[in-house]
């Protein structure tokens, strides 16, 4: 489809041609007038153009000679001026023609329209959209982390101080969700036309730029609210108190998380602890980095270098926040496993209710929930669900340690094709499984921002969307469709985690050297706490978008 911009250009090009032709015609007419007019005036005995009516004083001979000379001058002028006019008109016309021809030769579009700047290849535009999603997602995550410390400082009594930032962050999160949804549809083949797909990629980039614009627009006000430049007697001192308090709390909780992790390994199957393997060590690693940064922040503040102190404080806050993610992950998993273990017997009973209902004939006058399922397919689904439940019962009866979340997931997936809303425990079990998978994947992305790319984040965003049912529910949406969304959310979240972990392995060791990292710098760079892999003094990210999140970088260590 040709844009209006391109369609309008040929019309303007034709108007240029008309102007040049008009100039040439006018020049030619002027020349003709100058050539014809002298002959007309001479033959008529009138004054000749360029002649004189003034009398010449002196003797008759002088008057005669003067008249002859004047006539000769007039004849010469009458001849030269038209020739000059014709030559000038010809030069102008020729110049216009050659210029037009040269410009037409350099163009390739129909009608001589100017060639638009070459659009980037589809692959380049695709990569730009991926990078924009990652950048926008990181900006939102970093802003949420720092806002959490500001909320801890002001508390519920001074909520008006943080309300503008909470609101803009909510708006930015909404724009980002739309961008991820567009990306998911794009990767699913929607739309199909090449031009429409390019437009979709441009839309993704535009949404991500809006995320950055929203956050950038509040960055200055956010800094003013924090008041880090005020030093120890102002906002910086209060922020240090909040960060150090959270640091001490997490140090204590990290030790408890190690104990919890050991208990999980003794009570359940080995696969259970694999999901949080290394969480305690990584939490300690982030706390080591936070210790260094907090000490530097105090020293810089004592010496009056508030800008450097503010940068160190922000790096410490990011490390403390990520240490909290690791510890929360262990504690949350323990609660999820306990909930799942309690739900397994009820889920088995609910599954049996759904199977029995699928086997019974539907009474007359009652809507058949399986009207769209062929009888043979329905029998196959019933047999598969029955076999799944039998396998879960066998695992429970064996007495061996098991993974409660895995058993609950098997029950949900086996019964989901038969779900008709007869047993409410099945959707509840699906929510437990999906939330656990989404939270686990989100923890990996949040603590390894520098390594995780756009694919894992897109999968995670779609899983998060499916986890929350639409309000109001679309017409014709039944229990089976709702359960299918929850199962899909669980599947996509687990895929997102696998892709994220693969990205981390491919990213490799972010800091050069083979020695043991005792400062926590490797984890800090991997977690995106420092925006440079080349220098330990890389700037820490802060609340804001791409144009402000690296403001006030601290000097190199």
Coordinates of C-alpha atoms in Angstrom, one line a residue:
X1 CA 0.0 0.0 0.0
X2 CA 1.5 3.3 -1.0
X3 CA 1.6 6.0 1.7
X4 CA 0.0 9.4 1.2
X5 CA 3.5 10.8 1.4
X6 CA 4.6 9.0 -1.7
X7 CA 1.4 9.6 -3.6
X8 CA 1.7 13.3 -3.1
X9 CA 5.2 13.7 -4.4
X10 CA 4.7 13.2 -8.2
X11 CA 2.1 16.0 -8.3
X12 CA 4.6 18.4 -6.8
X13 CA 7.2 17.2 -9.3
X14 CA 4.9 18.0 -12.3
X15 CA 4.3 21.5 -10.9
X16 CA 8.0 22.1 -11.0
X17 CA 8.1 21.1 -14.7
X18 CA 5.2 23.5 -15.5
X19 CA 7.0 26.4 -13.8
X20 CA 10.2 25.8 -15.7
X21 CA 8.4 25.5 -19.1
X22 CA 6.5 28.8 -18.3
X23 CA 9.8 30.5 -17.6
X24 CA 11.2 29.3 -20.9
X25 CA 8.1 30.5 -22.9
X26 CA 8.1 33.9 -21.2
X27 CA 11.8 34.3 -22.0
X28 CA 11.2 33.4 -25.6
X29 CA 8.3 35.8 -26.0
X30 CA 10.4 38.6 -24.6
X31 CA 13.1 37.9 -27.1
X32 CA 10.6 37.8 -30.0
X33 CA 9.2 41.2 -28.9
X34 CA 12.6 42.7 -28.8
X35 CA 13.4 41.4 -32.3
X36 CA 10.0 42.5 -33.9
X37 CA 9.5 45.8 -32.2
X38 CA 12.4 47.7 -33.8
X39 CA 11.3 46.8 -37.3
X40 CA 7.7 47.9 -36.5
X41 CA 8.7 51.2 -35.1
X42 CA 11.2 52.0 -37.9
X43 CA 8.8 51.1 -40.7
X44 CA 6.2 53.3 -39.0
X45 CA 8.6 56.3 -38.5
X46 CA 8.0 56.2 -34.8
X47 CA 10.5 56.4 -32.1
X48 CA 12.7 53.4 -31.8
X49 CA 13.1 51.6 -28.6
X50 CA 16.2 52.9 -27.0
X51 CA 16.1 56.1 -29.1
X52 CA 15.8 59.8 -27.9
X53 CA 13.4 62.6 -28.5
X54 CA 15.8 65.2 -27.0
X55 CA 17.0 67.9 -29.5
X56 CA 20.7 68.2 -30.2
X57 CA 22.1 71.7 -29.8
X58 CA 24.6 73.1 -32.3
X59 CA 24.9 73.4 -36.1
X60 CA 22.9 71.4 -38.5
X61 CA 25.9 69.3 -39.4
X62 CA 26.5 68.5 -35.8
X63 CA 22.8 67.7 -35.4
X64 CA 23.0 65.4 -38.4
X65 CA 26.1 63.6 -37.3
X66 CA 24.8 63.2 -33.8
X67 CA 21.6 61.8 -35.2
X68 CA 23.4 59.3 -37.3
X69 CA 25.5 58.2 -34.4
X70 CA 22.4 57.9 -32.2
X71 CA 20.7 55.9 -34.8
X72 CA 23.7 53.5 -35.0
X73 CA 23.7 53.1 -31.3
X74 CA 20.0 52.5 -31.2
X75 CA 20.2 49.9 -33.9
X76 CA 23.0 48.1 -32.1
X77 CA 21.1 48.1 -28.8
X78 CA 18.0 46.9 -30.6
X79 CA 19.9 44.0 -31.9
X80 CA 22.0 43.0 -28.9
X81 CA 19.3 43.2 -26.2
X82 CA 16.9 40.7 -27.8
X83 CA 19.8 38.3 -28.5
X84 CA 20.9 38.5 -24.8
X85 CA 17.3 37.9 -23.7
X86 CA 16.9 34.9 -25.9
X87 CA 20.2 33.4 -24.9
X88 CA 19.4 33.9 -21.2
X89 CA 16.0 32.3 -21.6
X90 CA 17.6 29.3 -23.4
X91 CA 20.2 28.9 -20.7
X92 CA 17.6 28.9 -18.0
X93 CA 15.4 26.4 -19.8
X94 CA 18.4 24.2 -20.6
X95 CA 19.5 24.3 -17.0
X96 CA 16.1 23.4 -15.7
X97 CA 15.8 20.5 -18.2
X98 CA 19.2 19.0 -17.3
X99 CA 18.5 19.3 -13.6
X100 CA 15.2 17.7 -13.9
X101 CA 16.6 14.9 -16.0
X102 CA 19.4 14.2 -13.5
X103 CA 17.0 14.1 -10.6
X104 CA 14.7 11.8 -12.5
X105 CA 17.6 9.5 -13.3
X106 CA 18.5 9.2 -9.6
X107 CA 15.0 8.2 -8.6
X108 CA 13.5 4.8 -8.9
X109 CA 9.9 5.3 -7.8
X110 CA 7.0 5.7 -10.3
X111 CA 6.3 9.2 -11.4
X112 CA 9.6 10.5 -10.2
X113 CA 8.7 10.5 -6.6
X114 CA 11.6 10.8 -4.2
X115 CA 12.9 7.6 -2.7
X116 CA 12.1 7.2 1.0
X117 CA 14.9 6.3 3.4
X118 CA 15.4 2.5 3.2
X119 CA 13.5 0.8 6.0
X120 CA 15.5 -1.5 8.2
X121 CA 15.3 -5.3 7.3
X122 CA 12.7 -7.3 9.1
X123 CA 15.4 -9.1 11.1
X124 CA 16.9 -5.9 12.4
X125 CA 13.5 -4.5 13.4
X126 CA 12.8 -7.8 15.2
X127 CA 16.0 -7.5 17.2
X128 CA 15.2 -3.9 18.0
X129 CA 11.8 -5.0 19.4
X130 CA 13.4 -7.7 21.5
X131 CA 16.0 -5.3 22.9
X132 CA 13.3 -2.7 23.7
X133 CA 11.3 -5.3 25.6
X134 CA 14.3 -6.3 27.7
X135 CA 15.2 -2.6 28.4
X136 CA 11.6 -1.7 29.4
X137 CA 11.2 -4.8 31.6
X138 CA 14.5 -4.0 33.4
X139 CA 13.4 -0.4 33.9
X140 CA 10.2 -1.5 35.5
X141 CA 11.9 -4.0 37.7
X142 CA 14.6 -1.6 38.9
X143 CA 12.0 1.1 39.6
X144 CA 9.9 -1.3 41.7
X145 CA 12.9 -2.3 43.7
X146 CA 14.0 1.2 44.6
X147 CA 10.4 2.3 45.2
X148 CA 10.1 -0.5 47.8
X149 CA 12.9 1.2 49.8
X150 CA 11.2 4.6 49.6
X151 CA 8.0 3.1 50.8
X152 CA 9.9 1.5 53.7
X153 CA 11.2 5.0 54.6
X154 CA 7.9 6.9 54.5
X155 CA 5.6 4.1 55.7
X156 CA 1.8 4.1 55.4
X157 CA 1.4 7.4 57.2
X158 CA 3.1 9.3 54.4
X159 CA 1.7 7.4 51.5
X160 CA 1.1 10.6 49.5
X161 CA 4.8 10.9 49.0
X162 CA 5.0 7.8 47.0
X163 CA 1.5 7.8 45.4
X164 CA 2.7 9.6 42.2
X165 CA 5.4 7.0 41.7
X166 CA 3.1 4.1 42.4
X167 CA 0.7 5.4 39.9
X168 CA 3.2 6.0 37.1
X169 CA 4.8 2.5 37.8
X170 CA 1.3 1.0 37.4
X171 CA 0.8 2.8 34.1
X172 CA 4.2 1.7 32.9
X173 CA 3.5 -1.9 33.9
X174 CA 0.3 -1.8 31.9
X175 CA 2.1 -0.5 28.7
X176 CA 4.7 -3.2 29.1
X177 CA 2.0 -5.9 29.5
X178 CA 0.5 -4.8 26.2
X179 CA 3.9 -4.8 24.5
X180 CA 4.6 -8.4 25.7
X181 CA 1.1 -9.4 24.5
X182 CA 1.8 -8.0 21.1
X183 CA 5.1 -9.8 21.0
X184 CA 3.5 -13.1 22.0
X185 CA 0.9 -12.7 19.2
X186 CA 3.7 -11.8 16.7
X187 CA 5.6 -15.0 17.6
X188 CA 2.4 -17.0 17.2
X189 CA 2.1 -15.8 13.6
X190 CA -0.5 -12.9 14.2
X191 CA -0.7 -10.9 12.0
X192 CA 0.3 -12.8 8.9
X193 CA 0.9 -10.1 6.3
X194 CA 4.5 -8.9 6.1
X195 CA 3.5 -5.2 6.3
X196 CA 1.3 -5.8 9.2
X197 CA 4.0 -7.7 11.0
X198 CA 6.4 -4.8 10.5
X199 CA 3.8 -2.5 11.9
X200 CA 3.4 -4.8 14.9
X201 CA 7.1 -4.7 15.6
X202 CA 7.0 -0.9 15.4
X203 CA 4.1 -0.9 17.8
X204 CA 6.1 -3.0 20.3
X205 CA 9.0 -0.6 20.2
X206 CA 6.5 2.3 20.6
X207 CA 4.9 0.8 23.7
X208 CA 8.4 0.2 25.2
X209 CA 9.4 3.8 24.5
X210 CA 6.2 4.9 26.3
X211 CA 7.3 2.8 29.3
X212 CA 10.6 4.7 29.3
X213 CA 8.9 8.1 28.9
X214 CA 6.6 7.5 31.8
X215 CA 9.4 6.5 34.2
X216 CA 11.8 9.1 32.9
X217 CA 9.2 11.8 33.5
X218 CA 9.1 11.0 37.2
X219 CA 12.8 10.4 37.8
X220 CA 13.6 14.0 38.9
X221 CA 10.7 14.1 41.2
X222 CA 11.7 10.7 42.6
X223 CA 15.2 12.0 43.3
X224 CA 13.8 15.0 45.0
X225 CA 11.5 12.8 47.2
X226 CA 14.5 10.7 48.2
X227 CA 16.7 13.7 49.0
X228 CA 19.9 11.7 48.8
X229 CA 21.9 14.8 48.1
X230 CA 21.0 16.2 51.6
X231 CA 23.6 13.9 53.2
X232 CA 23.5 12.1 56.5
X233 CA 21.3 14.7 58.1
X234 CA 18.6 14.3 55.5
X235 CA 17.3 11.7 53.0
X236 CA 20.6 9.9 52.6
X237 CA 20.9 9.2 56.3
X238 CA 17.3 8.0 56.5
X239 CA 17.8 5.8 53.4
X240 CA 20.9 4.2 54.9
X241 CA 19.0 3.4 58.1
X242 CA 16.3 1.6 56.0
X243 CA 18.8 -0.3 53.9
X244 CA 20.9 -1.4 56.9
X245 CA 17.8 -2.6 58.7
X246 CA 16.7 -4.7 55.8
X247 CA 20.2 -6.0 55.4
X248 CA 20.3 -7.2 59.1
X249 CA 16.8 -8.8 58.7
X250 CA 17.9 -10.7 55.5
X251 CA 21.1 -11.9 57.1
X252 CA 19.1 -13.6 59.8
X253 CA 16.5 -14.9 57.4
X254 CA 19.2 -16.3 55.1
X255 CA 20.4 -18.6 57.9
X256 CA 16.9 -19.8 58.4
X257 CA 16.4 -20.4 54.7
X258 CA 19.4 -22.8 54.8
X259 CA 17.7 -24.8 57.5
X260 CA 14.4 -24.9 55.6
X261 CA 16.2 -26.1 52.5
X262 CA 17.7 -28.9 54.4
X263 CA 14.3 -29.9 55.8
X264 CA 12.8 -29.9 52.3
X265 CA 15.5 -32.3 51.0
X266 CA 14.9 -34.7 53.9
X267 CA 11.1 -34.7 53.6
X268 CA 10.4 -34.7 49.9
X269 CA 11.9 -36.1 46.7
X270 CA 15.3 -34.7 45.5
X271 CA 13.6 -32.9 42.6
X272 CA 11.9 -30.5 45.1
X273 CA 15.1 -28.8 46.2
X274 CA 16.4 -28.5 42.7
X275 CA 14.1 -25.6 42.0
X276 CA 15.9 -23.5 44.7
X277 CA 19.3 -25.1 44.6
X278 CA 21.9 -22.4 45.3
X279 CA 19.4 -19.8 46.5
X280 CA 21.0 -19.6 49.9
X281 CA 24.5 -19.2 48.5
X282 CA 23.4 -16.6 46.0
X283 CA 21.6 -14.7 48.7
X284 CA 24.8 -14.6 50.8
X285 CA 26.7 -13.5 47.7
X286 CA 24.4 -10.5 47.2
X287 CA 24.6 -9.6 50.9
X288 CA 28.4 -9.6 50.7
X289 CA 28.2 -7.1 47.8
X290 CA 25.7 -5.1 49.8
X291 CA 28.0 -5.0 52.8
X292 CA 30.8 -3.5 50.7
X293 CA 28.5 -0.9 49.1
X294 CA 26.9 0.1 52.4
X295 CA 30.4 0.6 53.9
X296 CA 31.5 2.7 51.0
X297 CA 28.2 4.7 51.2
X298 CA 28.8 5.5 54.8
X299 CA 32.5 6.5 54.2
X300 CA 31.5 8.7 51.2
X301 CA 28.7 10.4 53.2
X302 CA 31.1 11.1 56.1
X303 CA 33.5 12.8 53.7
X304 CA 30.7 14.9 52.2
X305 CA 30.7 13.1 48.8
X306 CA 26.9 12.6 48.8
X307 CA 26.7 11.9 45.1
X308 CA 29.1 8.9 45.4
X309 CA 27.3 7.8 48.6
X310 CA 24.0 7.9 46.8
X311 CA 25.3 5.7 44.0
X312 CA 26.7 3.1 46.5
X313 CA 23.5 3.1 48.4
X314 CA 21.5 2.3 45.3
X315 CA 23.8 -0.6 44.4
X316 CA 23.4 -1.9 48.0
X317 CA 19.6 -1.6 47.8
X318 CA 19.5 -3.6 44.6
X319 CA 21.7 -6.3 46.1
X320 CA 19.5 -6.5 49.2
X321 CA 16.3 -6.7 47.1
X322 CA 17.7 -9.6 45.1
X323 CA 18.9 -11.4 48.3
X324 CA 15.3 -11.0 49.5
X325 CA 14.1 -12.7 46.2
X326 CA 16.3 -15.7 46.9
X327 CA 15.3 -16.1 50.5
X328 CA 11.6 -15.5 49.7
X329 CA 11.9 -18.2 47.0
X330 CA 13.0 -20.8 49.5
X331 CA 10.4 -19.9 52.1
X332 CA 7.6 -19.6 49.5
X333 CA 8.4 -23.0 48.0
X334 CA 8.2 -24.6 51.5
X335 CA 4.7 -23.1 51.8
X336 CA 3.7 -24.3 48.3
X337 CA 4.8 -27.8 49.0
X338 CA 2.9 -27.9 52.2
X339 CA -0.2 -26.7 50.5
X340 CA 0.2 -29.1 47.6
X341 CA 0.7 -32.1 49.9
X342 CA -2.5 -31.2 51.7
X343 CA -4.4 -30.8 48.5
X344 CA -3.4 -34.1 46.8
X345 CA -6.0 -36.3 48.5
X346 CA -8.8 -33.8 47.9
X347 CA -7.6 -33.4 44.2
X348 CA -7.8 -37.2 43.8
X349 CA -11.3 -37.2 45.1
X350 CA -12.3 -34.3 42.8
X351 CA -10.7 -36.0 39.9
X352 CA -12.8 -39.1 40.5
X353 CA -15.9 -37.0 40.6
X354 CA -15.1 -35.5 37.2
X355 CA -14.4 -38.9 35.7
X356 CA -17.7 -40.3 37.1
X357 CA -19.6 -37.4 35.7
X358 CA -18.1 -37.9 32.3
X359 CA -19.1 -41.5 32.2
X360 CA -22.7 -40.9 33.2
X361 CA -25.3 -40.2 30.5
X362 CA -26.6 -36.6 30.4
X363 CA -30.3 -36.4 31.5
X364 CA -32.8 -35.0 29.0
X365 CA -33.2 -31.3 29.2
X366 CA -29.8 -30.7 30.7
X367 CA -27.0 -29.1 28.7
X368 CA -24.2 -31.6 27.8
X369 CA -20.8 -30.2 28.7
X370 CA -19.2 -32.6 26.2
X371 CA -21.5 -31.9 23.3
X372 CA -18.4 -30.7 21.2
X373 CA -16.4 -33.8 22.0
X374 CA -16.8 -37.0 19.9
X375 CA -17.8 -40.1 21.9
X376 CA -14.6 -41.9 21.1
X377 CA -12.5 -38.9 22.1
X378 CA -14.4 -38.6 25.4
X379 CA -13.8 -42.3 26.2
X380 CA -10.1 -41.8 25.5
X381 CA -10.0 -38.8 27.9
X382 CA -11.7 -40.7 30.6
X383 CA -9.3 -43.6 30.3
X384 CA -6.3 -41.3 30.4
X385 CA -7.6 -39.5 33.5
X386 CA -8.3 -42.8 35.2
X387 CA -4.7 -44.0 34.5
X388 CA -3.2 -40.8 35.8
X389 CA -5.1 -41.0 39.1
X390 CA -4.1 -44.6 39.5
X391 CA -0.5 -43.7 39.0
X392 CA -0.7 -40.9 41.7
X393 CA -2.3 -43.3 44.2
X394 CA 0.4 -45.9 43.5
X395 CA 3.1 -43.2 44.2
X396 CA 1.5 -42.3 47.5
X397 CA 1.1 -45.9 48.6
X398 CA 4.8 -46.7 47.9
X399 CA 5.9 -44.7 50.9
X400 CA 8.8 -43.1 49.0
X401 CA 9.4 -39.4 49.2
X402 CA 7.5 -37.6 46.5
X403 CA 7.1 -34.1 45.1
X404 CA 3.6 -32.8 46.1
X405 CA 3.6 -30.1 43.4
X406 CA 4.5 -32.7 40.7
X407 CA 1.6 -35.0 41.9
X408 CA -0.8 -32.2 42.0
X409 CA 0.2 -31.1 38.5
X410 CA -0.3 -34.6 37.2
X411 CA -3.8 -34.7 38.6
X412 CA -4.7 -31.4 37.1
X413 CA -3.4 -32.2 33.7
X414 CA -5.0 -35.6 33.6
X415 CA -8.5 -34.3 34.6
X416 CA -8.5 -30.9 32.8
X417 CA -9.9 -32.3 29.5
X418 CA -12.9 -33.6 31.5
X419 CA -13.5 -30.6 33.8
X420 CA -17.1 -29.5 33.9
X421 CA -17.0 -27.6 37.2
X422 CA -18.2 -30.5 39.3
X423 CA -15.1 -30.3 41.7
X424 CA -13.8 -26.9 42.7
X425 CA -10.6 -28.4 44.1
X426 CA -9.3 -29.0 40.6
X427 CA -9.1 -25.4 39.5
X428 CA -7.7 -24.5 43.0
X429 CA -5.0 -27.1 42.5
X430 CA -4.3 -25.7 39.0
X431 CA -3.8 -22.2 40.5
X432 CA -1.4 -23.5 43.1
X433 CA 0.7 -25.2 40.4
X434 CA 0.6 -22.2 38.0
X435 CA 1.5 -19.6 40.7
X436 CA 4.4 -21.7 41.8
X437 CA 5.8 -22.0 38.3
X438 CA 5.3 -18.2 37.5
X439 CA 6.9 -17.1 40.8
X440 CA 9.9 -19.4 40.3
X441 CA 10.5 -18.2 36.7
X442 CA 10.1 -14.6 37.8
X443 CA 12.7 -15.1 40.5
X444 CA 15.2 -16.3 37.9
X445 CA 14.6 -13.3 35.7
X446 CA 14.7 -10.8 38.5
X447 CA 18.0 -12.0 39.9
X448 CA 19.7 -12.5 36.5
X449 CA 18.6 -9.4 34.6
X450 CA 21.8 -9.0 32.7
X451 CA 21.7 -12.4 31.2
X452 CA 18.0 -13.2 30.5
X453 CA 16.7 -12.2 27.1
X454 CA 13.4 -11.4 25.5
X455 CA 12.1 -14.9 24.8
X456 CA 12.0 -16.0 28.4
X457 CA 10.4 -12.7 29.5
X458 CA 7.8 -13.0 26.8
X459 CA 6.9 -16.5 27.9
X460 CA 6.7 -15.4 31.5
X461 CA 4.5 -12.4 30.6
X462 CA 2.0 -14.6 28.8
X463 CA 2.0 -17.1 31.7
X464 CA 1.3 -14.2 34.1
X465 CA -1.6 -13.0 31.9
X466 CA -3.2 -16.4 31.7
X467 CA -2.9 -16.8 35.5
X468 CA -5.3 -13.9 36.0
X469 CA -8.8 -14.7 34.6
X470 CA -10.3 -11.9 32.4
X471 CA -13.0 -9.7 33.9
X472 CA -15.7 -9.9 32.8
X473 CA -15.4 -13.5 31.5
X474 CA -16.0 -13.8 27.7
X475 CA -19.3 -15.3 26.6
X476 CA -19.2 -19.1 26.2
X477 CA -16.2 -19.5 28.5
X478 CA -16.7 -22.6 30.7
X479 CA -14.8 -24.4 33.4
X480 CA -12.8 -26.4 30.9
X481 CA -11.5 -23.3 29.1
X482 CA -10.6 -21.6 32.4
X483 CA -8.7 -24.7 33.5
X484 CA -7.0 -24.9 30.2
X485 CA -5.7 -21.4 30.7
X486 CA -4.3 -22.3 34.1
X487 CA -2.6 -25.4 32.6
X488 CA -1.1 -23.2 29.8
X489 CA 0.1 -20.7 32.4
X490 CA 1.9 -23.4 34.2
X491 CA 3.5 -24.8 31.1
X492 CA 4.6 -21.4 29.7
X493 CA 6.1 -20.4 33.1
X494 CA 8.2 -23.6 33.2
X495 CA 9.3 -23.0 29.7
X496 CA 10.3 -19.5 30.6
X497 CA 12.4 -20.7 33.4
X498 CA 14.2 -23.2 31.2
X499 CA 14.9 -20.6 28.5
X500 CA 16.1 -18.2 31.2
X501 CA 18.5 -20.7 32.7
X502 CA 19.8 -21.5 29.3
X503 CA 20.5 -17.7 28.7
X504 CA 22.4 -17.6 32.0
X505 CA 24.6 -20.5 31.0
X506 CA 25.3 -18.9 27.6
X507 CA 26.1 -15.6 29.3
X508 CA 29.0 -17.1 31.1
X509 CA 31.2 -15.5 33.8
X510 CA 30.6 -11.7 33.6
X511 CA 33.8 -10.7 35.3
X512 CA 37.3 -11.6 34.0
X513 CA 39.7 -13.6 36.1
X514 CA 39.7 -17.1 37.5
X515 CA 40.1 -16.3 41.2
X516 CA 37.3 -16.7 43.8
X517 CA 35.0 -13.7 43.8
X518 CA 34.9 -12.7 47.5
X519 CA 33.3 -9.3 46.9
X520 CA 30.1 -10.5 45.2
X521 CA 30.9 -8.5 42.1
X522 CA 30.1 -11.4 39.7
X523 CA 26.6 -11.9 41.1
X524 CA 26.1 -8.1 41.1
X525 CA 26.9 -7.8 37.4
X526 CA 24.9 -10.9 36.5
X527 CA 21.9 -9.5 38.4
X528 CA 22.1 -6.2 36.6
X529 CA 23.1 -4.3 39.8
X530 CA 25.9 -2.6 37.9
X531 CA 25.4 -1.6 34.3
X532 CA 28.9 -2.4 33.2
X533 CA 30.7 -5.7 32.8
X534 CA 34.0 -4.0 32.0
X535 CA 34.6 -2.1 35.3
X536 CA 33.6 -2.8 38.9
X537 CA 32.6 0.8 39.2
X538 CA 29.9 0.6 36.6
X539 CA 26.9 2.7 37.5
X540 CA 24.0 1.2 39.5
X541 CA 20.5 1.4 37.9
X542 CA 17.9 3.6 39.5
X543 CA 14.2 4.5 39.3
X544 CA 13.5 5.7 35.7
X545 CA 13.6 4.9 32.1
X546 CA 16.5 4.4 29.6
X547 CA 17.4 8.1 29.7
X548 CA 17.6 8.5 33.5
X549 CA 18.2 5.1 35.0
X550 CA 22.0 5.6 34.9
X551 CA 22.0 9.2 36.3
X552 CA 24.6 10.1 39.0
X553 CA 26.9 7.2 38.5
X554 CA 29.5 6.7 41.3
X555 CA 33.2 7.0 40.4
X556 CA 35.1 3.8 39.8
X557 CA 36.2 1.9 42.8

